[in-house]
Each structure stands twice: as structure tokens, then as C-alpha cells.
Coordinates of C-alpha atoms in Angstrom, one line a residue:
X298 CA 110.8 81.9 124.9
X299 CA 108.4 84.5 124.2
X300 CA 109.5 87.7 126.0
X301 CA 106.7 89.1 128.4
X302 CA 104.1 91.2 127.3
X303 CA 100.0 91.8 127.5
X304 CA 97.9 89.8 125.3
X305 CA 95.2 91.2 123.2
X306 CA 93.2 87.7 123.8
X307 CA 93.6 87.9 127.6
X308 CA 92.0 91.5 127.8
X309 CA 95.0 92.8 129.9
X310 CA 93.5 90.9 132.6
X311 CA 97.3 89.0 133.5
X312 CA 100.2 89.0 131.3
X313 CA 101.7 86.6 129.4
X314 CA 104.4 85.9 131.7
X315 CA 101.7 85.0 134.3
X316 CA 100.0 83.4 131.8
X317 CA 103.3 81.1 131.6
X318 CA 103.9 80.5 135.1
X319 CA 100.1 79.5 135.6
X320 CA 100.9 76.6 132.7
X321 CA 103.8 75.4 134.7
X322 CA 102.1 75.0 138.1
X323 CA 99.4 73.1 136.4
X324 CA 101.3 70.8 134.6
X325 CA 102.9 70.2 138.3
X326 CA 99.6 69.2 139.5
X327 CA 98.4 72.8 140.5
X328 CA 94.3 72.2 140.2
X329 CA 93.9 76.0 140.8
X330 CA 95.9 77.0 138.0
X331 CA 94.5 74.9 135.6
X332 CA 90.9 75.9 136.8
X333 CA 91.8 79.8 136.2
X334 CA 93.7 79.0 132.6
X335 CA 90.4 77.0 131.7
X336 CA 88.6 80.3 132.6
X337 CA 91.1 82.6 130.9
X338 CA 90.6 80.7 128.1
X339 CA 87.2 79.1 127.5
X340 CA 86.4 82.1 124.2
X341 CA 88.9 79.8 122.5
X342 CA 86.5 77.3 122.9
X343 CA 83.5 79.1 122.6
X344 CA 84.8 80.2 119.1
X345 CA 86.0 76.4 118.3
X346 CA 82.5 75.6 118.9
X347 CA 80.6 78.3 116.6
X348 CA 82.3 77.2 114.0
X349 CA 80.9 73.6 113.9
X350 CA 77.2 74.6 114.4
X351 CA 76.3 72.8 111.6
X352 CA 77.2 69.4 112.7
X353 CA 74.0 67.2 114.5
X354 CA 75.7 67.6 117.9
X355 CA 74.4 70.2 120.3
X356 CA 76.4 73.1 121.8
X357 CA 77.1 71.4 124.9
X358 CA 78.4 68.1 123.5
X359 CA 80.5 70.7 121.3
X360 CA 81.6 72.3 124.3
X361 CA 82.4 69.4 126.1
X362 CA 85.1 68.3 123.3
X363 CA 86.3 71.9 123.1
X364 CA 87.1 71.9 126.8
X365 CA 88.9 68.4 126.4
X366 CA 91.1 69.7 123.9
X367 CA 91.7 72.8 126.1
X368 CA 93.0 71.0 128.8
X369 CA 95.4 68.7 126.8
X370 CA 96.6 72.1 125.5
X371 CA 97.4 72.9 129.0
X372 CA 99.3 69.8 130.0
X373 CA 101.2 69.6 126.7
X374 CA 102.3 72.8 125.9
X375 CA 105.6 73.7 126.1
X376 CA 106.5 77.8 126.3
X377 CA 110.1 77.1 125.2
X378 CA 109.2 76.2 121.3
X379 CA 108.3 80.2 121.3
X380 CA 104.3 79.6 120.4
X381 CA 101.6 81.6 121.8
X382 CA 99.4 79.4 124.0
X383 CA 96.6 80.6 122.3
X384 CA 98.0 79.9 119.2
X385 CA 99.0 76.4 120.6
X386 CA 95.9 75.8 121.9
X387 CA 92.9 76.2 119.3
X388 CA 94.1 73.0 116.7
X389 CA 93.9 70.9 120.0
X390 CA 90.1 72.1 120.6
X391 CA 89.2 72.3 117.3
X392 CA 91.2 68.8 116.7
X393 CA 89.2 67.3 119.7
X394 CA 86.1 68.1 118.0
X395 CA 87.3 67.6 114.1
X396 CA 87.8 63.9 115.3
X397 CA 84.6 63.3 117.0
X398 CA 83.0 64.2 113.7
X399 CA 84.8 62.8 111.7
X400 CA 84.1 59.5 113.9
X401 CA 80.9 60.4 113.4
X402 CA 80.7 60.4 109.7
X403 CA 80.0 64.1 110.0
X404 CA 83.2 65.7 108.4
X405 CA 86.0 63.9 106.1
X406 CA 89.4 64.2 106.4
X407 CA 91.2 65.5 103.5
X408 CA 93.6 63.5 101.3
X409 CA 96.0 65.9 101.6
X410 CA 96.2 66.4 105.4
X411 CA 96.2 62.1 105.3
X412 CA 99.0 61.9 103.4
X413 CA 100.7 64.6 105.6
X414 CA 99.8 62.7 109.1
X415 CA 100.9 59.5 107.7
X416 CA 104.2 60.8 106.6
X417 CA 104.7 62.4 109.8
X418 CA 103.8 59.2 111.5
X419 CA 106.6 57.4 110.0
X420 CA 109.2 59.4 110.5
X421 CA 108.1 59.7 114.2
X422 CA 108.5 55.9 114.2
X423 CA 112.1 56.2 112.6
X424 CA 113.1 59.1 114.8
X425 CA 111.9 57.0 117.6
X426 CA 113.8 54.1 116.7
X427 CA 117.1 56.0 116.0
X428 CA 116.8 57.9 119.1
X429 CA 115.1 56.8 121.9
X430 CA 112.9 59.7 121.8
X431 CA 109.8 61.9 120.3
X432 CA 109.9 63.8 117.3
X433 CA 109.0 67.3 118.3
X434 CA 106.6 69.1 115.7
X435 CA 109.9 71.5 115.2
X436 CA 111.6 68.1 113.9
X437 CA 108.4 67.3 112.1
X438 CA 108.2 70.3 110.2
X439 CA 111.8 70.6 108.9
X440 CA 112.0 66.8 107.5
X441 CA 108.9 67.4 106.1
X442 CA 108.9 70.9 104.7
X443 CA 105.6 71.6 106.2
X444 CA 104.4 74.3 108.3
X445 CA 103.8 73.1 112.2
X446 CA 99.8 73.9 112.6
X447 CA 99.4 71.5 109.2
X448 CA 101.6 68.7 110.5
X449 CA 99.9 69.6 113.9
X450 CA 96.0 69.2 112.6
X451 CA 97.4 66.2 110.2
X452 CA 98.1 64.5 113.8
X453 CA 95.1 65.4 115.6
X454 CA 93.0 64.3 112.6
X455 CA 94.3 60.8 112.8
X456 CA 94.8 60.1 116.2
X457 CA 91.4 58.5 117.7
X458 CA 89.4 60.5 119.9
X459 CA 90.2 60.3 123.6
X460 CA 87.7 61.5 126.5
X461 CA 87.8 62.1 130.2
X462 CA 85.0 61.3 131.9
X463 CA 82.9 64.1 133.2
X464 CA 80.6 64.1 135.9
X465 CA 79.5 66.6 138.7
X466 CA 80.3 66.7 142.1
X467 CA 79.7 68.2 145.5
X468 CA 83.2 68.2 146.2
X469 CA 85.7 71.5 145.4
X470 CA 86.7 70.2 142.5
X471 CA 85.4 67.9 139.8
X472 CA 87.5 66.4 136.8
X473 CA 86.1 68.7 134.6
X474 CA 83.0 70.6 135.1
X475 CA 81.9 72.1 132.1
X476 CA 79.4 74.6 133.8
X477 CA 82.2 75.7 136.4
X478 CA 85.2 74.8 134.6
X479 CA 86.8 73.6 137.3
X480 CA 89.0 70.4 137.4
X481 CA 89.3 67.8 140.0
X482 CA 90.7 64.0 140.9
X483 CA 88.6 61.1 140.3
X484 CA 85.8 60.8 142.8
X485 CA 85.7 57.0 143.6
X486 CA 88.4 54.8 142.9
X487 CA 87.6 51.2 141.4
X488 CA 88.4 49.1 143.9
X489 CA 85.3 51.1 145.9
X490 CA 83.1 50.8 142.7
X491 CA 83.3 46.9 143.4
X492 CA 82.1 47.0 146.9
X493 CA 78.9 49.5 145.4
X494 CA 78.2 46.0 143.1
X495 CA 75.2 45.7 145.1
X496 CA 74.0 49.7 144.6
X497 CA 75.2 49.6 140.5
X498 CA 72.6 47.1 140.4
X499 CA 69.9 49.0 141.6
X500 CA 70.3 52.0 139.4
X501 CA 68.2 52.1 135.8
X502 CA 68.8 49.7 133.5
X503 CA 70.6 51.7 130.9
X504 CA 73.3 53.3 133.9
X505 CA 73.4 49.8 135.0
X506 CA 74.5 48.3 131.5
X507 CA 77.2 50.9 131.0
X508 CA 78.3 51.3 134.3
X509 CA 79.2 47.7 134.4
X510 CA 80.4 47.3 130.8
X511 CA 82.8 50.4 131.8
X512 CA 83.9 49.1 134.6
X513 CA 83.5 45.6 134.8
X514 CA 84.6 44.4 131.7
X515 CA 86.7 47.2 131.1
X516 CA 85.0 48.5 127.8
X517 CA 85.7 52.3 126.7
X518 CA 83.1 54.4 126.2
X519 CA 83.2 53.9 122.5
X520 CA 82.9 50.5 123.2
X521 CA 80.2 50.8 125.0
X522 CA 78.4 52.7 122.9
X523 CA 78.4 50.6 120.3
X524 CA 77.0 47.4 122.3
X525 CA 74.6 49.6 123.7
X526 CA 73.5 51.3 120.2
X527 CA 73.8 54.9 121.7
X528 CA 76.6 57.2 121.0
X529 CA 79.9 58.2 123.1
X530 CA 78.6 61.4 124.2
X531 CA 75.8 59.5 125.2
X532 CA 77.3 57.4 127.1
X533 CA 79.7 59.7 129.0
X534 CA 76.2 62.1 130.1
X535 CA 74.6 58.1 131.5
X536 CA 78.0 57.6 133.1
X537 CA 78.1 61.1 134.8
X538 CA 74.4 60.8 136.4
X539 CA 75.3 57.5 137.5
X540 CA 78.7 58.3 138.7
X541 CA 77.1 61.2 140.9
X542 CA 74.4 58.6 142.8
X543 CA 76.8 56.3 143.3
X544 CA 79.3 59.1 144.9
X545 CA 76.0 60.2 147.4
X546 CA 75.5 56.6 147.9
X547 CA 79.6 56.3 148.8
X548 CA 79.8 59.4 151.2
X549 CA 76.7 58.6 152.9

């Protein structure tokens, strides 16, 4: 494990060993640790995202896959492999946004980091089978020969593109508020959805399409998307406004 100290990213604001036990509440469940890591550390993800200005996608659809990769970095990381968070941290955000792109059409992968994430891909699969368990990237990296951040980004790159949904609330907390940064539990379970049937249809006609492809039959929003002809950013931002009516609608 790293041995405590001050951080030159974190300003001097905590240390690192506060900084650790801030990670380990929040991967118990500790919302108000993960909402002050996501503030310690949104530069990482205001940096991801100047680096991709070039790309069709606006700032805050940038910034929204930056902050989903920041959080995964928070539930997965694991202090004891003797990585920095930070360190840790920005191929996750980066990666979050490298794969929307390149979902896109917008960036390619390399051949080279292909050939890498497939390789590492199958001997996950024969680690697995052999042991019961995951390959760590430490594993990875000595079968392969290959530095951990390459094997890491070869991963990330291939792995399809996974989003929360993220919508407002009036509540504490919200799953993920990208203006706030704060994190929060669902807001209405699906078994209530069913019972607002009757409200879903009465909302616009393109919240009304996704909200019941979404959760009616059970589409992702990538699916969803694509019978709708908009994109999955697009549908998440439909989702969200729809998401917060129906929550007024439910609390009223």
C-alpha cells in the first residue's frame, strides 16, 4: 500500500490516507464519501474532457462520460495493488469517453491496442477457468509482458460502453448529478413506474416512446436510440426530464 503522504493533485486539501479511507466507505455504500471524492476529483475529468474537444459531442455530454468513468474508478479501485487513485482513475474516464467515440465512429481503435485487449481477454478466460477467479491487471501484465495502463486502456477500449442514468432531483441525493456532483439511489422503483402507466402516457411523444421502450420492453438506451433514430446521449437527457415529471407526479 502506498504509505501516507500529501498529494500534489489534491492541493493539500486531505491526504492520501484520507483520501483512502474516503474510497473504502464509499465502496461500503457511504453516498457522502463518494459525493466529496467526486468533488476532490472532478479536474481529472475536466482535463479528460479538454482533450477530446474535437469530437462532435458537447462539453457536457463529455462531462457526463467523464464522471461515469470517475465513479467506476471509485467503486473499483483497490489501494492495495500500490497505484495512485489518480493514476488509477483517468484511463477509466478517459476510457468511458474513448468508447463512446469510438461507438460513435468518432475515434478508431488501434490495431495494436486490439490485439493487446484480445490477448488479455483470453487469458482472462483461461485464468478464469483454471481458477475460479479474475485475472487481476497485475496477472495480466506479467503473462503478457505489457505495462498495466496499456493492458488497462486495451480493456476499456473493447468493453461496450455502459451508462447510469442521470436525472435531477429534489431529493438529497441524486444518482449522479453532474451540476452538483452528488450521487444518490434510484428515485422510483419499477414496479411504481407501472402504476404511473396512465401519467407515461400523457407526457410528449418522444419521452413517451423511450420511456416505455426503456422500461416496458426492457430496451437499453442504445437500443433505444437506435429505434428511435437519436443517439444515447440523447436519449439519457429525454429519459432524465421525463424521469423528473414523473417523480413530481409520484410524490404529489
Amino acid at each position: 500500500m502506498i504509505n501516507s503522504k500529501k498529494s500534489k493533485f489534491y492541493n493539500k486539501v486531505v491526504s492520501y490516507d484520507e483520501i483512502l479511507s474516503l474510497i473504502s466507505l464509499a465502496q461500503k455504500g457511504d453516498l457522502k464519501s463518494k459525493n466529496k471524492l467526486i468533488k476532490l476529483n472532478i479536474g481529472l475529468v475536466k482535463k479528460a474532457v479538454s482533450k477530446f474537444s474535437f469530437s462532435s459531442l458537447d462539453n457536457d455530454d463529455l462531462y457526463q462520460l467523464g464522471c461515469i468513468g470517475l465513479v467506476k474508478a471509485i467503486e473499483r479501485f483497490d489501494p492495495n495493488l500500490g497505484n495512485m487513485f489518480s493514476s488509477y482513475a483517468v484511463p477509466l474516464i478517459e476510457g468511458e469517453i474513448k468508447r463512446f467515440l469510438r461507438d460513435d465512429g468518432i475515434i478508431k481503435i488501434s490495431r495494436e491496442l486490439k490485439t493487446i485487449g484480445w490477448k488479455a481477454k483470453k487469458y482472462k478466460t483461461q485464468y478464469f477457468k483454471k481458477t475460479g477467479k479474475e485475472a487481476s491487471l497485475q496477472a495480466l501484465s506479467k503473462e503478457l509482458n505489457i505495462p498495466i495502463e496499456k493492458i488497462q486502456s486495451a480493456l476499456i477500449a473493447l468493453s461496450p460502453v455502459e451508462y447510469f442514468n442521470i436525472y435531477e432531483s429534489d431529493s438529497e441525493y441524486t444518482q449522479l448529478d453532474l451540476s452538483n456532483n452528488i450521487i444518490m439511489e434510484d428515485s422510483i422503483p419499477y414496479t411504481e413506474l407501472i402504476e404511473l402507466n396512465e401519467i407515461i402516457d400523457e407526457l410528449p411523444d418522444l419521452e413517451k416512446k423511450v420511456m416505455k421502450l426503456r422500461y416496458f420492453e426492457d430496451f437499453t438506451q442504445a437500443k433505444t436510440g437506435e429505434i428511435l433514430g437519436i443517439s444515447q446521449v440523447q436519449v439519457s437527457r429525454i429519459e432524465r426530464k421525463a424521469l423528473m415529471l414523473l417523480k413530481k407526479e409520484y410524490t404529489n
